C-alpha cells in the first residue's frame, strides 16, 4: 500500500518545495493558535491589576501581532498547499497521459478506454484533494493536539484529564460513522465507472442509437443508473451529516463537565478578602482561576477539533486510496510492445513472411484468433484476403504493423522480424486503412497531412486522384480547404473511405493494407482504385481485405481464411476450381447480381 502511494507521489517533482513549506506555515499557525488562549488568560488576570488603560497597550500589540501572524501563516499555507496539490495533479495527469500513449492495443484492451478516462480525471481529482488535505493538516493537527494538550495541563492541571478521556469517545464516534459512509462511497465509485462507460458509449454511438430509435431505451437505462447513483450518494451523505451533530454533542458534554468540575473547584478553593479602603471584595484563587478556566475550555475545543481533523484526513485518505490504487495500476502497466534496443531503422522493401504464426488476444484465452499462418508475400504483390467475419482477417494484418505481438511464430517484413524494427519506422512503412476509419476535424488538407506533414498540394491532389475522389474535392469551392467535421461526419461513408486511402498513400508506405476499406464504395470505383494502385504504385505491396470477390479477383494471391486458419492460397482461377469456400462465396455473390 505504501509502495503504491509512493509511486503516485513521485509525480510531485518540482512542486515538492511547496509540499514541504506548507506544513511549516501550518506549524506557525498552530503554535500561535495554541499560545493565544494562554496569553489571553494572562491578559485577563492583568486587567484586574492595572490602574489605567495605557498599561494594557503592550498586551494589545502582542495579541494583535500574534493574530496577524497566525492569519498570514494560514493564508500562505493554504496558498502553497494549492500550488503543491494542483501541480501534483498536473504532473500526475501528464504522467498518466504519457503512459497511456506508450500503451499497445493489448494494454488498452486490458483497461478499457473509458476506465482510462475516469482514471485520468475523477481519480486524479481525488488524489489531488487528499494530497492538499494531507499537506495542510497532517502535521498541523497532531501538533495542535500536542500543543493544546500540554497547554491544557499547564493551565488546568489535572482538569485536563477530562479532555484526554473525551479523545477516545470522539475517535470511536468518528470511525463508526466513517466506516459506514466509506462502504457506500466505494460502491458509488464503482457505479461512477459504469456510468462513465455508458455515457461514453452512448455519445460515441449517438448515430447508431438514433438510427435504431433507441433513445427511449437508452434514456431509461441512463436514468436508472443515475438515480441509483444519487440514492447511494444520499445514503452516504445522510450518514456523513450525522458527524457534525455527534461531534457538537460530544463537545458540549465535555464543556459541561469541565464547567461543572471547574466551577466546583473554583468555588471550593477561592477565598475573598475585603479591601479595607473601598470595602470591595478581592478574590484570590488557589487551584484554578476564572481566566484559567476559560483558557482551559478553549484548549479543550482545540484538542477535540484536532482529533476531528485527524479523523477527517484518515477518512479522506482511505477514500482516495482506491483512486490512488487505480492510478498506480496504470503507471505500473508495462507497455507490451516496446522499441527494441538496436532497432533496424529502415524497411528496405515490402515483402512479408508469416512463419507459423499463431496469436491470441489474451494469454488466458483458450482459442487462438489466428493459428499457424504460414505464407510469403513478395514485394509489390497484390494480395487479397477473404473470409467470414471473425475469421481473423483484421488480426492477421494487425500483426504486420506490430499492433500486437505474435504469441508464437514470427512475422518478417523485408527479411527482418517486425520486433527488430524501430516502431515508428515500421509503422511509417506499413499503412493500414482500418475498417473503422477516422477523420479528424479540420480541413481536407489538414487530414491529408496526417499522412505526410510536408505534403505539397500537388502530392495531395495526386493521392486523391489515385483514391478516386477528385470529383468530390473539385466540387467544393474551397477545394482542399473544405472543412471536415468531427469524425468526418459531413462526408459519406464511401467518401470517408476514399479520403482515408488517400491519406494512407501519402505516407508513401512500402506496404498498404486496406482492411475492408472500400466496402462503401461502388464496384466500379472500387475497380478504378485498384487499377490506379496497381499502375501508379507498382512497387508497393498491397494487401486488401474484402467481402466482395470482385474486389480481389485480380490479386496475385488470395488467402482464404476460415476460423483463424488458412484454408487455401491461390489465384482467383485456381481457387474457383479447387476451393469449396471460395467457390461458394463466388456463387452466392454472382447470383445476387455481382453484389
Ligand atoms: P475479422 O476481421 O476477420 O472479422 P478479427 O480478426 O477482427 O476478424 O477477429 C478474429 C477473432 O478475434 C474474433 O473471434 C474476435 O472476436 C476476436 N477479437 C478481435 N479483436 C479482439 C480484441 N481486441 N480482443 C479480444 N478478441 C478479439
Ligand atoms: Mg475485421
XYZ file of C-alpha atoms and ligand atoms in Angstrom:
623
model
C 0.000 0.000 0.000
C 2.761 2.473 0.927
C 4.608 1.390 -2.171
C 1.547 2.360 -4.221
C 1.277 5.753 -2.574
C 4.982 6.393 -3.039
C 4.731 5.509 -6.683
C 1.951 8.041 -7.263
C 3.660 10.675 -5.121
C 6.663 10.599 -7.449
C 4.702 12.946 -9.691
C 5.061 15.780 -7.152
C 8.509 16.554 -8.567
C 9.163 20.332 -8.834
C 6.228 21.045 -6.506
C 7.899 19.213 -3.638
C 9.172 22.513 -2.219
C 5.577 23.733 -1.793
C 4.585 20.468 -0.175
C 7.404 20.960 2.314
C 6.900 24.638 3.179
C 3.131 24.319 3.585
C 3.411 22.335 6.838
C 5.993 24.870 8.115
C 3.423 27.660 7.838
C 0.834 25.379 9.336
C 3.111 24.802 12.315
C 3.381 28.585 12.739
C -0.376 28.914 12.659
C -0.894 26.065 15.109
C 1.741 27.359 17.548
C 0.149 30.787 17.717
C -3.347 29.396 17.973
C -2.239 27.368 20.963
C -0.358 30.177 22.653
C -3.156 32.690 22.210
C -5.610 31.381 24.865
C -2.742 31.256 27.374
C -1.749 34.859 26.621
C -5.411 35.847 26.820
C -5.774 34.361 30.273
C -2.662 36.229 31.464
C -4.182 39.346 29.924
C -7.435 38.888 31.788
C -5.512 38.490 35.011
C -3.627 41.726 34.338
C -6.801 43.701 33.716
C -7.711 43.298 37.346
C -4.493 44.888 38.455
C -3.845 47.811 36.132
C -4.630 51.405 37.030
C -5.051 52.886 33.549
C -5.880 51.559 30.092
C -2.480 52.778 28.886
C -0.788 49.907 30.673
C -2.678 47.434 28.534
C -1.336 48.772 25.211
C 1.639 46.338 25.079
C -0.819 43.485 25.584
C -2.965 44.675 22.715
C 0.072 44.879 20.470
C 1.205 41.388 21.382
C -2.234 39.873 20.854
C -2.808 41.672 17.546
C 0.656 40.707 16.299
C 0.051 37.077 17.177
C -3.313 37.107 15.449
C -1.884 38.661 12.299
C 0.981 36.182 12.277
C -1.423 33.299 12.563
C -3.664 34.634 9.797
C -0.724 35.224 7.450
C 0.608 31.737 8.121
C -2.827 30.303 7.445
C -3.229 32.161 4.147
C 0.269 31.342 2.889
C -0.083 27.735 3.985
C -3.367 27.415 2.122
C -1.897 29.022 -0.958
C 1.201 26.821 -1.039
C -0.958 23.786 -0.403
C -2.946 24.558 -3.550
C 0.243 25.146 -5.540
C 1.504 21.801 -4.369
C -1.689 19.853 -4.962
C -2.597 21.427 -8.321
C 0.953 20.964 -9.546
C 0.942 17.390 -8.338
C -2.320 16.723 -10.184
C -0.976 18.335 -13.342
C 2.151 16.192 -13.296
C 0.156 13.102 -12.481
C -2.201 13.668 -15.408
C 0.760 14.225 -17.732
C 2.470 11.088 -16.474
C -0.684 9.084 -16.985
C -1.162 10.515 -20.439
C 2.393 9.707 -21.462
C 1.979 6.219 -20.122
C -1.259 5.647 -21.988
C 0.357 6.908 -25.193
C 3.011 4.239 -24.817
C 0.353 1.544 -24.452
C -0.118 -1.088 -27.067
C -3.584 -2.186 -28.142
C -3.244 -5.084 -25.744
C -2.680 -2.702 -22.814
C -5.687 -0.624 -23.794
C -7.842 -3.732 -24.188
C -6.785 -4.621 -20.653
C -8.080 -1.377 -19.093
C -10.873 -0.318 -21.483
C -10.674 3.206 -22.856
C -13.479 4.584 -20.663
C -11.833 3.401 -17.477
C -8.618 5.107 -18.557
C -10.586 8.328 -18.952
C -12.068 8.020 -15.439
C -8.647 7.298 -14.016
C -7.159 10.383 -15.627
C -9.975 12.679 -14.458
C -12.014 11.655 -11.405
C -9.295 9.591 -9.782
C -6.662 12.271 -10.265
C -9.062 14.809 -8.715
C -9.498 12.580 -5.677
C -5.767 12.190 -5.316
C -5.310 15.949 -5.625
C -7.934 16.635 -2.964
C -6.467 14.278 -0.431
C -2.957 15.481 -1.190
C -3.987 19.091 -0.473
C -5.614 17.965 2.742
C -2.640 15.962 3.857
C -0.058 18.705 3.354
C -2.271 21.153 5.203
C -3.359 19.016 8.092
C -1.079 16.037 8.508
C 1.430 17.975 10.606
C -0.808 20.728 11.863
C -3.463 18.586 13.529
C -1.168 16.351 15.597
C 0.844 19.423 16.582
C -2.344 21.204 17.638
C -3.278 18.160 19.609
C 0.060 18.003 21.415
C 0.396 21.774 21.965
C -3.160 22.086 23.234
C -2.861 19.094 25.493
C 0.367 20.403 27.019
C -1.126 23.854 27.455
C -4.277 22.387 28.954
C -2.182 20.619 31.560
C -0.116 23.761 32.163
C -3.189 25.924 32.744
C -5.647 23.467 34.152
C -3.536 20.850 35.871
C -5.477 17.699 36.489
C -8.601 19.177 34.922
C -7.045 18.413 31.526
C -7.719 14.714 32.093
C -11.338 15.362 31.199
C -10.257 16.083 27.626
C -7.958 13.140 27.464
C -10.938 10.999 28.420
C -13.005 12.568 25.647
C -10.465 11.745 22.925
C -11.311 8.057 22.516
C -15.025 8.865 22.661
C -14.748 11.232 19.717
C -12.426 8.907 17.859
C -14.828 5.991 18.188
C -17.861 8.002 17.075
C -15.967 9.272 14.081
C -14.682 5.917 12.951
C -18.071 4.229 13.243
C -19.616 6.912 11.062
C -16.731 6.916 8.618
C -16.783 3.142 8.271
C -20.448 3.093 7.241
C -20.069 6.041 4.908
C -16.952 4.620 3.300
C -18.548 1.354 2.288
C -21.195 3.306 0.466
C -18.697 5.676 -1.115
C -16.757 2.735 -2.505
C -19.903 1.466 -4.172
C -20.542 4.954 -5.514
C -17.137 4.985 -7.204
C -17.810 1.684 -8.914
C -21.148 2.965 -10.180
C -19.440 6.094 -11.441
C -17.192 4.000 -13.606
C -20.145 2.147 -15.025
C -21.997 5.367 -15.705
C -18.997 6.942 -17.434
C -18.689 3.910 -19.611
C -22.297 4.043 -20.670
C -22.209 7.796 -21.309
C -19.096 7.425 -23.414
C -20.525 4.566 -25.383
C -23.761 6.415 -25.992
C -22.237 9.688 -27.048
C -19.778 7.914 -29.323
C -22.547 5.771 -30.759
C -25.178 8.513 -30.884
C -25.806 7.976 -34.577
C -26.462 4.303 -34.084
C -28.665 4.969 -31.074
C -30.700 7.437 -33.074
C -30.912 5.341 -36.208
C -32.245 2.394 -34.230
C -34.589 4.779 -32.386
C -33.213 3.516 -29.106
C -33.141 6.902 -27.380
C -36.024 5.975 -25.095
C -34.378 2.761 -24.017
C -31.008 4.387 -23.525
C -32.619 7.291 -21.649
C -34.248 4.892 -19.276
C -31.066 2.889 -18.802
C -29.172 6.050 -18.044
C -31.719 7.480 -15.649
C -31.791 4.199 -13.722
C -28.002 4.252 -13.361
C -28.096 7.898 -12.467
C -30.831 7.590 -9.870
C -29.129 4.576 -8.283
C -26.054 6.700 -8.006
C -27.942 9.542 -6.385
C -29.661 7.170 -3.951
C -26.287 5.854 -2.832
C -24.923 9.343 -2.547
C -27.869 10.445 -0.404
C -27.364 7.445 1.837
C -23.699 8.243 2.276
C -24.320 11.928 2.815
C -27.020 11.178 5.384
C -24.503 9.244 7.407
C -21.842 11.883 6.964
C -24.369 14.548 8.023
C -24.615 12.808 11.433
C -21.000 13.699 12.009
C -21.458 17.364 12.940
C -24.285 16.899 15.473
C -22.458 13.963 17.034
C -19.296 15.988 17.333
C -21.144 19.013 18.695
C -22.905 16.928 21.295
C -19.625 15.467 22.453
C -18.022 18.870 22.599
C -20.911 20.278 24.613
C -20.907 17.393 27.007
C -17.194 17.852 27.572
C -17.815 21.569 28.018
C -20.489 20.992 30.614
C -18.425 18.542 32.578
C -15.439 20.882 32.541
C -17.511 23.827 33.646
C -19.117 21.847 36.382
C -15.881 20.450 37.753
C -14.059 23.753 37.289
C -16.841 25.712 38.914
C -16.778 23.393 41.868
C -13.015 23.724 42.140
C -13.083 27.494 41.913
C -15.880 27.755 44.393
C -14.240 25.487 46.929
C -10.725 26.874 46.825
C -11.145 30.598 46.196
C -11.191 32.984 49.063
C -12.467 36.537 49.280
C -10.749 39.275 51.206
C -12.362 42.639 51.855
C -10.339 45.671 50.894
C -10.473 47.871 53.985
C -10.268 51.102 51.976
C -13.002 50.624 49.386
C -14.946 47.928 51.103
C -14.893 45.824 47.934
C -14.041 42.130 47.925
C -10.950 40.883 46.214
C -10.802 37.229 45.210
C -7.781 35.036 45.272
C -7.786 31.657 43.579
C -5.787 28.673 44.614
C -6.172 25.717 42.259
C -7.965 27.352 39.331
C -8.906 30.898 38.385
C -11.778 32.027 36.158
C -9.351 33.154 33.454
C -7.619 29.790 33.578
C -10.937 28.068 33.209
C -11.748 29.986 30.042
C -8.311 29.169 28.588
C -8.840 25.564 29.533
C -12.150 25.436 27.686
C -10.533 26.880 24.568
C -7.805 24.261 24.703
C -10.451 21.636 25.151
C -12.130 22.663 21.933
C -8.833 22.784 20.121
C -7.989 19.274 21.227
C -11.321 17.947 20.030
C -11.022 19.847 16.752
C -7.585 18.381 16.183
C -8.957 14.892 16.697
C -11.725 15.634 14.229
C -9.253 16.861 11.649
C -7.065 13.814 12.059
C -10.052 11.534 11.616
C -11.137 13.522 8.576
C -7.733 13.164 6.947
C -7.748 9.468 7.636
C -11.189 9.052 6.059
C -10.335 11.122 3.010
C -7.147 9.166 2.598
C -8.889 5.842 2.851
C -11.495 7.013 0.352
C -8.886 8.181 -2.101
C -6.757 5.081 -1.648
C -8.993 3.352 -4.148
C -8.319 6.144 -6.648
C -4.614 6.067 -5.903
C -4.570 2.333 -6.443
C -6.286 2.725 -9.793
C -3.822 5.415 -10.861
C -0.848 3.338 -9.782
C -2.219 0.416 -11.750
C -1.949 2.444 -14.954
C 1.509 3.752 -14.057
C 2.639 0.215 -13.271
C 1.419 -1.311 -16.502
C 4.295 -2.269 -18.755
C 3.684 -1.396 -22.386
C 3.620 -4.828 -24.004
C 5.154 -3.534 -27.197
C 8.379 -1.586 -26.891
C 11.153 -0.477 -29.150
C 13.990 -2.990 -29.409
C 17.453 -1.996 -28.244
C 19.297 -1.692 -31.524
C 16.384 -1.152 -33.858
C 16.551 -1.549 -37.613
C 15.847 1.941 -38.926
C 14.880 1.212 -42.487
C 12.346 -1.020 -44.181
C 14.016 -1.915 -47.464
C 11.114 -3.414 -49.377
C 7.529 -4.559 -48.971
C 7.998 -8.312 -48.694
C 6.160 -10.093 -45.875
C 6.697 -13.566 -44.446
C 4.433 -15.244 -41.899
C 6.394 -18.068 -40.306
C 3.991 -20.404 -38.485
C 2.286 -17.536 -36.697
C -0.348 -18.081 -34.013
C -1.898 -15.371 -31.900
C -4.461 -14.988 -29.160
C -5.657 -11.708 -27.696
C -5.429 -12.736 -24.072
C -2.946 -15.125 -22.531
C -5.696 -16.928 -20.679
C -7.911 -17.260 -23.773
C -8.394 -20.824 -24.913
C -8.921 -20.077 -28.556
C -6.338 -18.639 -30.896
C -7.644 -15.748 -33.016
C -5.345 -16.947 -35.786
C -3.240 -20.088 -35.836
C -0.364 -21.453 -37.849
C -0.388 -18.782 -40.535
C 2.424 -19.580 -42.949
C 2.865 -17.755 -46.256
C 5.149 -15.443 -48.214
C 4.311 -12.179 -49.965
C 6.791 -10.752 -52.460
C 7.420 -7.031 -52.521
C 4.957 -5.229 -54.786
C 2.429 -8.051 -54.916
C -1.310 -7.542 -54.672
C -2.733 -9.867 -52.052
C -6.394 -10.466 -51.382
C -7.709 -11.812 -48.092
C -11.218 -13.165 -47.823
C -13.101 -14.916 -45.054
C -16.229 -14.604 -42.966
C -16.422 -12.070 -40.145
C -14.415 -13.166 -37.144
C -12.195 -15.408 -39.255
C -9.128 -13.389 -38.226
C -8.516 -11.111 -41.214
C -8.029 -7.915 -39.225
C -5.977 -9.819 -36.680
C -3.654 -11.062 -39.403
C -2.901 -7.600 -40.773
C -2.545 -6.051 -37.314
C 0.381 -8.385 -36.739
C 2.246 -6.885 -39.726
C 2.363 -3.365 -38.285
C 3.010 -4.889 -34.848
C -0.124 -3.514 -33.221
C 0.030 -6.833 -31.391
C 2.914 -9.255 -30.937
C 2.567 -12.829 -32.116
C 2.021 -15.496 -29.479
C 4.189 -17.987 -31.370
C 5.964 -17.755 -34.718
C 7.451 -14.765 -36.492
C 6.274 -12.058 -38.834
C 9.032 -10.819 -41.140
C 8.900 -7.620 -43.139
C 11.648 -7.114 -45.692
C 13.589 -10.002 -44.201
C 13.608 -8.772 -40.592
C 11.377 -9.862 -37.745
C 8.970 -6.952 -37.074
C 10.225 -6.981 -33.474
C 13.648 -5.827 -34.708
C 12.352 -2.617 -36.274
C 12.105 0.792 -34.755
C 8.344 1.035 -34.164
C 7.941 4.369 -35.910
C 9.939 3.202 -38.918
C 7.826 0.074 -39.186
C 4.510 1.857 -38.823
C 5.519 4.553 -41.300
C 6.247 1.822 -43.811
C 3.084 -0.131 -43.195
C -0.028 1.984 -43.780
C -3.290 0.489 -42.623
C -6.661 1.844 -43.651
C -8.874 0.463 -40.942
C -12.307 -0.997 -41.143
C -13.394 1.661 -38.656
C -11.761 4.645 -40.274
C -11.417 8.024 -38.721
C -11.098 11.595 -39.975
C -10.191 14.467 -37.703
C -11.945 17.809 -37.550
C -10.121 20.367 -39.672
C -9.828 20.615 -43.426
C -9.273 18.063 -46.157
C -5.694 19.288 -46.381
C -5.023 19.013 -42.636
C -6.366 15.463 -42.697
C -4.174 14.524 -45.620
C -1.168 15.949 -43.802
C -1.580 13.300 -41.139
C -0.123 11.039 -43.790
C 2.747 13.390 -44.592
C 3.081 16.734 -42.771
C 5.173 18.208 -45.605
C 2.996 17.053 -48.488
C 2.569 19.687 -51.187
C -0.824 20.380 -52.722
C 0.264 18.543 -55.898
C 1.139 15.443 -53.909
C -2.144 15.598 -52.023
C -4.132 16.005 -55.224
C -2.198 13.103 -56.740
C -3.114 10.835 -53.825
C -6.687 11.994 -54.003
C -6.726 11.084 -57.678
C -5.430 7.579 -57.015
C -8.121 7.145 -54.361
C -10.712 8.269 -56.933
C -12.222 11.259 -55.163
C -11.048 14.253 -57.182
C -14.621 14.860 -58.347
C -15.705 15.295 -54.743
C -12.920 17.715 -53.903
C -13.287 19.714 -57.117
C -16.953 20.013 -56.357
C -16.209 22.176 -53.321
C -15.388 25.833 -53.889
C -12.734 25.749 -51.160
C -11.086 22.660 -52.615
C -8.564 21.248 -50.158
C -9.641 23.810 -47.571
C -13.080 22.280 -47.342
C -13.969 21.730 -43.705
C -14.044 18.254 -42.207
C -16.332 17.984 -39.218
C -15.559 15.924 -36.157
C -15.203 12.277 -37.138
C -15.707 13.296 -40.774
C -19.449 13.493 -40.210
C -20.012 15.712 -43.257
C -18.752 13.038 -45.666
C -20.495 9.908 -46.823
C -19.126 6.506 -45.863
C -17.601 5.904 -49.278
C -16.086 9.376 -49.424
C -14.565 8.926 -45.992
C -13.090 5.580 -47.005
C -11.507 7.092 -50.082
C -10.117 10.062 -48.130
C -8.559 7.614 -45.707
C -6.994 5.671 -48.559
C -5.545 8.909 -49.966
C -4.167 9.745 -46.532
C -2.510 6.344 -46.297
C -0.995 6.678 -49.787
C 0.576 9.988 -48.767
C 2.639 8.121 -46.194
C 4.410 6.506 -49.181
C 4.362 3.175 -47.407
C 6.138 0.022 -48.539
C 3.034 -1.943 -47.631
C -0.538 -0.662 -47.924
C -3.239 -2.573 -46.130
C -6.892 -1.929 -46.878
C -8.975 -3.613 -44.208
C -12.390 -3.802 -45.810
C -11.933 -0.144 -46.631
C -13.782 0.021 -49.909
C -16.938 -1.637 -48.604
C -18.970 1.559 -49.010
C -17.545 2.356 -52.436
C -19.440 1.210 -55.533
C -17.989 -1.676 -57.525
C -16.882 0.434 -60.457
C -14.986 2.994 -58.357
C -13.568 0.112 -56.344
C -12.042 -1.313 -59.536
C -10.707 2.104 -60.553
C -8.961 2.474 -57.173
C -7.354 -0.964 -57.535
C -6.210 -0.236 -61.060
C -4.612 3.056 -60.130
C -2.937 1.493 -57.100
C -1.522 -1.208 -59.352
C -0.402 1.074 -62.144
C 0.764 4.138 -60.219
C 2.345 2.434 -57.214
C 3.750 -0.807 -58.615
C 6.488 -1.339 -56.010
C 4.128 -1.002 -53.065
C 2.824 -4.245 -51.584
C -0.971 -4.091 -51.424
C -2.926 -6.267 -49.043
C -6.657 -5.978 -49.494
C -9.227 -7.481 -47.164
C -12.611 -7.631 -48.819
C -16.050 -9.092 -48.564
C -16.597 -8.900 -52.313
C -14.739 -11.285 -54.539
C -14.834 -8.629 -57.270
C -12.503 -6.507 -55.095
C -9.734 -9.089 -55.093
C -10.242 -11.322 -58.104
C -7.262 -9.902 -59.982
C -4.909 -10.323 -56.975
C -1.592 -12.150 -57.365
C -2.532 -14.378 -54.440
C -5.735 -14.738 -52.495
C -5.686 -16.043 -48.925
C -8.887 -17.747 -47.815
C -9.190 -17.567 -44.031
C -11.535 -19.779 -42.116
C -11.809 -19.793 -38.356
C -8.355 -18.290 -37.859
C -6.653 -20.716 -40.206
C -5.563 -20.588 -43.811
C -7.989 -22.650 -45.793
C -6.303 -22.096 -49.148
C -3.963 -19.775 -51.037
C -4.088 -19.251 -54.778
C -5.223 -17.101 -57.656
C -8.857 -16.465 -58.440
C -8.927 -19.145 -61.162
C -7.165 -21.760 -59.035
C -9.370 -21.181 -56.016
C -12.528 -21.172 -58.061
C -11.630 -24.640 -59.276
C -10.235 -26.160 -56.102
C -11.576 -24.342 -53.042
C -15.031 -25.042 -51.773
C -15.438 -21.968 -49.588
C -14.222 -19.617 -52.288
C -16.429 -21.242 -54.863
C -19.446 -20.956 -52.611
C -18.833 -17.283 -51.845
C -18.327 -16.573 -55.543
C -21.553 -18.266 -56.479
C -23.586 -16.506 -53.818
C -22.235 -13.139 -54.927
C -22.679 -13.637 -58.641
C -26.208 -14.988 -58.218
C -27.177 -11.872 -56.285
C -26.156 -9.872 -59.313
C -22.456 -9.354 -58.675
C -23.042 -7.661 -55.338
P -12.300 -10.382 -38.985
O -11.517 -9.128 -39.226
O -11.970 -11.482 -39.923
O -13.755 -10.126 -38.942
P -10.957 -10.343 -36.459
O -9.545 -10.541 -36.833
O -11.380 -8.974 -36.130
O -11.915 -10.950 -37.564
O -11.294 -11.255 -35.218
C -10.855 -12.594 -35.098
C -11.250 -13.126 -33.735
O -10.582 -12.416 -32.700
C -12.739 -12.988 -33.447
O -13.146 -14.167 -32.810
C -12.818 -11.815 -32.495
O -13.880 -11.995 -31.592
C -11.500 -11.856 -31.797
N -11.035 -10.492 -31.466
C -10.861 -9.467 -32.329
N -10.387 -8.366 -31.704
C -10.268 -8.683 -30.401
C -9.820 -7.980 -29.235
N -9.386 -6.704 -29.277
N -9.827 -8.640 -28.048
C -10.239 -9.935 -27.987
N -10.661 -10.646 -29.036
C -10.681 -10.046 -30.245
Mg -12.075 -7.226 -39.500
